[in-house]
Coordinates of C-alpha atoms and ligand atoms in Angstrom, one line a residue:
X1 CA 33.3 5.3 -8.9
X2 CA 30.6 2.7 -9.5
X3 CA 27.7 4.0 -11.4
X4 CA 24.5 4.1 -9.4
X5 CA 21.6 2.0 -10.7
X6 CA 18.2 3.6 -11.8
X7 CA 15.3 2.6 -9.6
X8 CA 11.6 2.2 -10.4
X9 CA 9.2 1.8 -7.6
X10 CA 5.7 0.9 -8.6
X11 CA 2.9 1.0 -6.0
X12 CA -0.3 -0.7 -7.0
X13 CA -3.2 0.5 -4.7
X14 CA -5.4 -2.0 -2.9
X15 CA -3.6 -5.1 -4.4
X16 CA -4.1 -8.2 -2.1
X17 CA -1.3 -10.6 -2.2
X18 CA -3.7 -13.6 -2.6
X19 CA -5.1 -12.2 -5.9
X20 CA -1.6 -12.3 -7.6
X21 CA -0.8 -15.3 -9.6
X22 CA 2.7 -15.5 -8.4
X23 CA 1.3 -15.8 -4.9
X24 CA -0.8 -18.9 -5.9
X25 CA -4.1 -17.2 -7.1
X26 CA -6.1 -19.6 -9.3
X27 CA -6.5 -16.9 -12.1
X28 CA -3.6 -15.5 -14.1
X29 CA -3.8 -11.8 -13.0
X30 CA -0.2 -10.7 -13.0
X31 CA 1.7 -12.5 -15.8
X32 CA 4.4 -9.9 -16.1
X33 CA 5.0 -9.5 -12.4
X34 CA 5.0 -13.3 -12.3
X35 CA 8.0 -13.3 -14.6
X36 CA 9.8 -10.6 -12.7
X37 CA 9.1 -12.5 -9.4
X38 CA 10.5 -15.8 -10.7
X39 CA 13.7 -14.2 -11.9
X40 CA 14.0 -11.8 -8.9
X41 CA 13.2 -11.8 -5.2
X42 CA 9.7 -12.2 -3.9
X43 CA 8.2 -12.1 -0.4
X44 CA 5.7 -14.7 0.7
X45 CA 4.7 -12.6 3.7
X46 CA 5.0 -8.9 3.0
X47 CA 3.0 -7.0 5.5
X48 CA 1.8 -3.3 5.2
X49 CA 2.7 -1.2 8.3
X50 CA -0.8 0.2 8.1
X51 CA -4.0 0.9 6.3
X52 CA -5.2 2.9 4.4
X53 CA -2.9 4.6 1.7
X54 CA -1.5 7.6 3.4
X55 CA -0.1 6.0 6.7
X56 CA 1.1 3.0 4.8
X57 CA 3.0 4.9 2.2
X58 CA 4.3 7.4 4.8
X59 CA 5.8 4.4 6.8
X60 CA 7.3 2.8 3.6
X61 CA 9.0 6.2 2.7
X62 CA 10.3 7.1 6.2
X63 CA 10.9 3.8 8.0
X64 CA 8.7 5.1 10.8
X65 CA 5.8 3.3 12.4
X66 CA 2.6 5.3 11.4
X67 CA 2.1 7.9 14.1
X68 CA -1.4 8.8 15.4
X69 CA -1.3 12.1 13.3
X70 CA -0.8 10.1 10.2
X71 CA -4.6 9.1 10.4
X72 CA -5.7 12.6 10.1
X73 CA -7.0 13.9 6.8
X74 CA -5.8 17.4 7.6
X75 CA -3.2 18.6 5.3
X76 CA -1.5 20.6 8.1
X77 CA -0.8 17.5 10.2
X78 CA 0.6 15.8 7.2
X79 CA 2.8 18.6 6.1
X80 CA 4.3 18.7 9.6
X81 CA 4.9 15.1 9.6
X82 CA 6.9 15.4 6.3
X83 CA 8.7 18.5 7.6
X84 CA 10.1 16.4 10.5
X85 CA 10.9 13.1 8.6
X86 CA 13.5 12.1 6.0
X87 CA 11.9 10.4 3.1
X88 CA 13.4 7.9 0.6
X89 CA 13.2 10.5 -2.2
X90 CA 14.8 13.1 -0.1
X91 CA 17.8 10.8 0.8
X92 CA 18.2 9.6 -2.9
X93 CA 18.3 13.1 -4.1
X94 CA 20.9 13.9 -1.5
X95 CA 22.9 10.8 -3.0
X96 CA 22.7 12.3 -6.5
X97 CA 19.6 10.8 -7.9
X98 CA 17.1 12.6 -10.0
X99 CA 13.8 11.9 -8.2
X100 CA 10.6 11.7 -10.2
X101 CA 6.9 10.9 -9.6
X102 CA 3.8 10.8 -11.7
X103 CA 0.5 9.5 -10.3
X104 CA -3.1 10.6 -9.7
X105 CA -3.6 9.6 -6.1
X106 CA -5.1 12.5 -4.2
X107 CA -4.2 11.2 -0.7
X108 CA -0.5 10.8 -1.7
X109 CA -0.4 14.3 -3.3
X110 CA 1.7 17.3 -3.1
X111 CA -1.1 19.0 -1.2
X112 CA -0.3 16.6 1.7
X113 CA 3.5 16.9 1.4
X114 CA 4.2 13.6 -0.3
X115 CA 6.3 15.4 -2.9
X116 CA 9.1 15.8 -0.3
X117 CA 12.4 15.1 -1.9
X118 CA 11.1 14.9 -5.5
X119 CA 12.6 17.0 -8.2
X120 CA 9.5 16.3 -10.4
X121 CA 6.2 15.5 -8.8
X122 CA 3.0 15.4 -10.8
X123 CA -0.2 14.4 -8.9
X124 CA -3.6 15.7 -8.4
X125 CA -2.5 18.8 -6.5
X126 CA -5.6 19.6 -4.5
X127 CA -7.7 16.8 -3.0
X128 CA -10.7 19.0 -2.6
X129 CA -12.6 16.7 -4.9
X130 CA -11.6 13.7 -2.8
X131 CA -12.7 15.4 0.3
X132 CA -16.0 16.2 -1.3
X133 CA -16.2 12.5 -2.1
X134 CA -15.8 11.5 1.5
X135 CA -19.1 13.1 2.1
X136 CA -20.9 11.6 -0.8
X137 CA -23.0 8.5 -0.6
X138 CA -21.2 5.4 -1.6
X139 CA -23.3 5.0 -4.7
X140 CA -22.6 8.6 -5.8
X141 CA -18.8 8.1 -5.1
X142 CA -18.7 5.1 -7.4
X143 CA -20.7 7.0 -10.1
X144 CA -18.2 9.8 -9.8
X145 CA -15.3 7.4 -10.2
X146 CA -16.8 5.9 -13.3
X147 CA -17.2 9.4 -14.7
X148 CA -13.5 10.1 -14.0
X149 CA -12.6 6.9 -15.7
X150 CA -14.7 7.6 -18.7
X151 CA -13.6 11.2 -19.1
X152 CA -10.0 10.3 -18.3
X153 CA -9.8 13.0 -15.5
X154 CA -9.4 12.8 -11.7
X155 CA -8.2 9.8 -9.7
X156 CA -9.9 7.0 -11.5
X157 CA -8.3 7.8 -14.8
X158 CA -6.6 4.8 -16.4
X159 CA -2.8 4.6 -16.4
X160 CA -2.7 5.0 -20.1
X161 CA -3.9 8.7 -19.8
X162 CA -0.7 9.7 -18.1
X163 CA 1.8 7.1 -19.4
X164 CA 3.3 9.5 -22.0
X165 CA 4.1 12.0 -19.2
X166 CA 6.0 9.3 -17.4
X167 CA 8.1 8.4 -20.4
X168 CA 8.8 12.1 -21.2
X169 CA 9.9 12.8 -17.7
X170 CA 12.2 9.8 -17.6
X171 CA 13.7 10.5 -21.0
X172 CA 14.6 14.0 -20.0
X173 CA 15.9 13.2 -16.5
X174 CA 19.6 13.0 -15.7
X175 CA 21.0 9.7 -14.5
X176 CA 20.6 7.9 -12.2
X177 CA 16.9 8.3 -11.5
X178 CA 14.4 7.2 -8.9
X179 CA 10.9 7.0 -10.4
X180 CA 7.8 6.4 -8.2
X181 CA 4.6 5.5 -10.0
X182 CA 1.4 4.9 -8.0
X183 CA -1.3 3.1 -9.9
X184 CA -5.0 3.5 -8.8
X185 CA -6.4 1.2 -11.5
X186 CA -6.9 -1.6 -8.9
X187 CA -8.6 0.7 -6.4
X188 CA -12.4 0.5 -6.1
X189 CA -14.5 0.7 -8.3
X190 CA -12.1 -1.5 -10.1
X191 CA -12.5 -0.2 -13.6
X192 CA -10.2 -1.2 -16.4
X193 CA -10.3 -0.8 -20.1
X194 CA -12.8 -2.7 -22.2
X195 CA -10.3 -5.3 -23.2
X196 CA -10.4 -6.8 -19.7
X197 CA -13.9 -5.8 -18.6
X198 CA -15.9 -6.8 -21.7
X199 CA -18.1 -9.1 -19.6
X200 CA -18.5 -6.7 -16.8
X201 CA -21.4 -4.3 -17.2
X202 CA -20.8 -1.1 -15.2
X203 CA -24.4 -0.8 -14.4
X204 CA -24.5 -4.2 -12.7
X205 CA -21.3 -3.3 -10.9
X206 CA -22.9 -0.1 -9.6
X207 CA -26.0 -2.0 -8.5
X208 CA -23.7 -4.3 -6.4
X209 CA -21.9 -1.3 -5.0
X210 CA -25.2 0.3 -4.0
X211 CA -26.2 -2.9 -2.2
X212 CA -23.0 -3.1 -0.3
X213 CA -23.1 0.7 0.5
X214 CA -26.6 0.2 2.0
X215 CA -25.5 -2.5 4.3
X216 CA -22.1 -0.9 5.1
X217 CA -20.2 -3.0 7.7
X218 CA -22.7 -5.9 7.7
X219 CA -21.9 -7.1 4.2
X220 CA -20.5 -10.5 4.4
X221 CA -21.5 -11.9 0.9
X222 CA -18.8 -12.5 -1.7
X223 CA -20.0 -10.8 -4.9
X224 CA -18.5 -12.6 -8.0
X225 CA -19.1 -9.7 -10.3
X226 CA -17.0 -7.4 -8.0
X227 CA -14.2 -9.9 -7.6
X228 CA -14.1 -10.4 -11.4
X229 CA -13.9 -6.6 -12.0
X230 CA -11.1 -6.5 -9.3
X231 CA -9.1 -9.4 -11.0
X232 CA -9.5 -7.6 -14.4
X233 CA -8.3 -4.4 -13.0
X234 CA -5.2 -6.2 -11.7
X235 CA -4.6 -7.7 -15.1
X236 CA -4.9 -4.2 -16.5
X237 CA -2.4 -2.8 -14.0
X238 CA 0.0 -5.6 -15.1
X239 CA 0.0 -4.4 -18.7
X240 CA 1.4 -1.1 -17.3
X241 CA 4.3 -3.0 -15.7
X242 CA 4.8 -4.8 -19.1
X243 CA 4.9 -1.6 -21.1
X244 CA 7.1 0.3 -18.7
X245 CA 9.6 -2.7 -18.4
X246 CA 9.9 -2.9 -22.2
X247 CA 10.2 1.0 -22.6
X248 CA 12.9 1.3 -19.9
X249 CA 15.0 -1.6 -20.9
X250 CA 17.9 0.5 -22.0
X251 CA 18.1 2.1 -18.5
X252 CA 18.3 -1.4 -16.9
X253 CA 16.5 -0.3 -13.8
X254 CA 15.9 -2.2 -10.5
X255 CA 12.2 -2.6 -10.2
X256 CA 10.4 -2.8 -6.8
X257 CA 6.7 -3.6 -7.0
X258 CA 4.3 -3.6 -4.1
X259 CA 1.0 -2.6 -2.8
X260 CA 0.0 -0.3 0.0
X261 CA -2.8 -2.4 1.5
X262 CA -5.4 -4.9 0.3
X263 CA -9.1 -4.8 0.1
X264 CA -12.0 -6.6 1.8
X265 CA -14.5 -8.8 0.0
X266 CA -16.9 -9.5 2.8
X267 CA -14.6 -12.0 4.7
X268 CA -15.0 -10.1 7.9
X269 CA -18.0 -8.1 7.1
X270 CA -16.7 -5.3 5.2
X271 CA -15.7 -4.3 1.6
X272 CA -12.8 -2.0 0.5
X273 CA -10.3 -0.8 3.1
X274 CA -11.8 2.2 5.1
X275 CA -12.1 0.2 8.4
X276 CA -9.7 0.3 11.3
X277 CA -8.9 -3.4 10.8
X278 CA -5.8 -5.5 10.4
X279 CA -7.1 -8.7 8.9
X280 CA -4.9 -10.5 6.2
X281 CA -7.0 -9.2 3.3
X282 CA -5.9 -5.6 4.3
X283 CA -2.3 -6.0 5.3
X284 CA -0.9 -9.1 3.3
X285 CA 0.5 -7.4 0.1
X286 CA 2.6 -8.4 -2.8
X287 CA 6.2 -7.3 -2.9
X288 CA 8.9 -8.2 -5.5
X289 CA 12.3 -6.9 -6.5
X290 CA 13.6 -7.5 -9.9
X291 CA 16.9 -6.9 -11.7
X292 CA 18.9 -6.3 -8.5
X293 CA 21.5 -8.6 -7.0
X294 CA 18.9 -10.4 -4.9
X295 CA 17.0 -13.5 -5.9
X296 CA 14.8 -16.2 -4.4
X297 CA 11.9 -16.3 -2.1
X298 CA 11.6 -14.9 1.5
X299 CA 9.2 -16.7 3.8
X300 CA 9.6 -14.9 7.0
X301 CA 7.2 -11.9 7.6
X302 CA 8.7 -8.6 6.5
X303 CA 7.3 -5.1 7.0
X304 CA 7.0 -2.5 4.2
X305 CA 8.3 -0.1 6.9
X306 CA 11.7 -1.4 5.7
X307 CA 11.2 0.0 2.2
X308 CA 13.4 3.0 2.4
X309 CA 16.3 1.2 4.1
X310 CA 16.1 -1.7 1.6
X311 CA 16.3 0.6 -1.4
X312 CA 19.3 2.3 0.2
X313 CA 20.9 -1.2 0.8
X314 CA 20.3 -2.2 -2.8
X315 CA 22.4 0.7 -4.1
X316 CA 25.1 0.1 -1.5
X317 CA 24.7 3.2 0.6
X318 CA 24.5 3.6 4.4
X319 CA 21.1 3.2 6.0
X320 CA 19.9 6.3 7.8
X321 CA 16.4 5.2 8.3
X322 CA 14.9 4.0 11.6
X323 CA 14.2 0.5 10.3
X324 CA 16.3 -2.4 9.2
X325 CA 16.2 -3.5 5.5
X326 CA 14.0 -6.5 4.8
X327 CA 16.3 -7.9 2.1
X328 CA 17.4 -10.8 4.3
X329 CA 14.1 -11.4 5.9
X330 CA 15.5 -12.2 9.3
X331 CA 12.6 -11.1 11.5
X332 CA 10.3 -13.5 13.4
X333 CA 7.5 -11.0 13.5
X334 CA 6.5 -7.6 12.3
X335 CA 4.0 -5.0 13.6
X336 CA 1.1 -3.3 11.8
X337 CA -1.2 -0.8 13.4
X338 CA -4.0 1.7 12.8
X339 CA -5.6 4.3 15.0
X340 CA -9.3 4.7 15.3
X341 CA -9.6 8.1 16.8
X342 CA -7.3 7.6 19.9
X343 CA -7.9 3.9 20.0
X344 CA -5.0 1.7 18.8
X345 CA -5.5 -1.5 16.8
X346 CA -2.2 -3.5 16.7
X347 CA -1.3 -6.7 15.0
X348 CA 1.8 -8.9 15.5
X349 CA 2.2 -10.9 12.4
X350 CA 4.4 -14.0 12.7
X351 CA 4.9 -16.5 9.8
X352 CA 2.3 -18.9 11.0
X353 CA 0.4 -17.0 13.7
X354 CA -1.1 -13.6 14.1
X355 CA -2.3 -11.7 17.2
X356 CA -4.5 -8.7 16.9
X357 CA -5.5 -6.3 19.8
X358 CA -8.0 -3.6 19.8
X359 CA -10.0 -4.7 16.9
X360 CA -12.8 -6.4 18.8
X361 CA -13.8 -6.5 22.6
X362 CA -11.5 -9.6 22.9
X363 CA -7.9 -10.1 21.6
X364 CA -7.5 -12.4 18.6
X365 CA -5.0 -15.1 17.8
X366 CA -5.2 -17.0 14.5
X367 CA -3.1 -20.0 13.3
X368 CA -2.5 -18.8 9.7
X369 CA -1.3 -22.1 8.6
X370 CA -4.5 -23.9 9.4
X371 CA -6.8 -20.9 9.2
X372 CA -5.4 -18.4 6.6
X373 CA -8.7 -16.4 6.5
X374 CA -8.8 -15.8 10.2
X375 CA -12.1 -17.4 11.0
X376 CA -11.4 -19.1 14.3
X377 CA -9.9 -17.2 17.3
X378 CA -7.7 -19.6 19.3
X379 CA -6.6 -17.1 21.9
X380 CA -7.6 -19.4 24.9
X381 CA -5.6 -22.3 23.7
X382 CA -2.1 -20.7 23.6
X383 CA -1.5 -18.7 26.8
X384 CA 2.4 -18.9 26.4
X385 CA 2.4 -17.4 23.0
X386 CA -0.1 -14.8 23.9
X387 CA 2.2 -13.7 26.9
X388 CA 5.1 -13.4 24.7
X389 CA 3.2 -11.3 22.1
X390 CA 1.8 -9.1 24.8
X391 CA 5.3 -8.2 25.9
X392 CA 6.3 -7.3 22.3
X393 CA 3.2 -5.0 22.1
X394 CA 4.1 -3.5 25.6
X395 CA 7.6 -2.5 24.5
X396 CA 6.3 -1.3 21.1
X397 CA 3.9 1.1 22.9
X398 CA 6.7 2.4 25.0
X399 CA 8.7 3.1 21.9
X400 CA 5.8 4.7 20.3
X401 CA 5.3 7.2 23.3
X402 CA 8.9 8.0 23.3
X403 CA 8.9 8.7 19.6
X404 CA 5.9 10.9 20.1
X405 CA 7.4 13.0 22.9
X406 CA 10.6 13.5 20.8
X407 CA 8.5 14.5 17.8
X408 CA 6.4 17.1 19.9
X409 CA 9.6 18.5 21.5
X410 CA 11.4 18.8 18.0
X411 CA 8.4 20.5 16.4
X412 CA 8.2 23.0 19.4
X413 CA 12.0 23.8 19.2
X414 CA 11.6 24.2 15.4
X415 CA 8.8 26.7 15.9
X416 CA 10.8 28.7 18.5
X417 CA 13.9 28.8 16.2
X418 CA 11.7 29.9 13.2
Ligands
LIG1 ZN1 -4.3 2.8 -1.0

């Protein structure tokens, strides 16, 4: 029997594709990941299936489009979603893997059921603190995160504070293993250790956050101090990858590195990622695979929804997930969506074009080749393309409704049996 490969999945929160140096960013933010990308496989147009964290990760772990219930912040809805779906950890455990996760992300915690299929899962168990934070003013939330960082507690604690736990768990695990680490260092308020933020004063950062918080959705100005702090936090996250890569060398694992979504910097009037929007700054993410039998560069759009099936394909097992693997990048378009209450916002992302419906009063079409920052809506100029894309959306919605009906019926049946 062929020995199964160890797998390390690193999710880096809020990391935009265009701020990674291997994706052409002007600053060197990801020197380690750059090396891995050069030697492995990287994707020029990797697209998150949704925003923010929870629906995006759910989709990557299950191969499902994010259902409407995945935009709820209720633990009950989440647990029920996980109860009725197979996750990548669940399937790998079934295939003989020891499944491990260490992270501090409250919205991807055990409390919401993200531990499904893991033998070892260490996260912030109860997101009460995060829920409280949702009700705080923006300024107070940032201050709270800074305190987390300084006291090395809570979600904004730097990766170094839980690194030992990762190494301990992996050292003691049986082989093969699947390790998932979810870094929050690149999440706002973009804190990083002194080494990378010596020129950034936390007080001036806080002042900028306060300014943005006051203006909410109307903030269009790019703030250099915030972008610098963000870039330094990326550089800091890259040092985690470097250290883990070195420390796990003997295990020879396959590395998969990606982000769950990006962040806005005022390009479309918002900062961070708490808006029901699907612009490139939110859905275009980095994705690389290193140390597997796949190499090169894929230019076609791929959806992170294919994560579970791709991992299964990498280890030569049969795909049981409801999405094709993205390893050959053979799709002409991918779909991303978010729900804003009952209202659906949906994007069809092609290589050079992007159509978005439900985001504004009017549908939007962008020529990404000429207009990568989606500033000029050219919907009136391409009626044939728009017709085609609308047909794609129509059949997607039909599929979405059928899936929802099946899910409700399955859950009723399950309740009757139990
Ligand atoms: Zn996130």
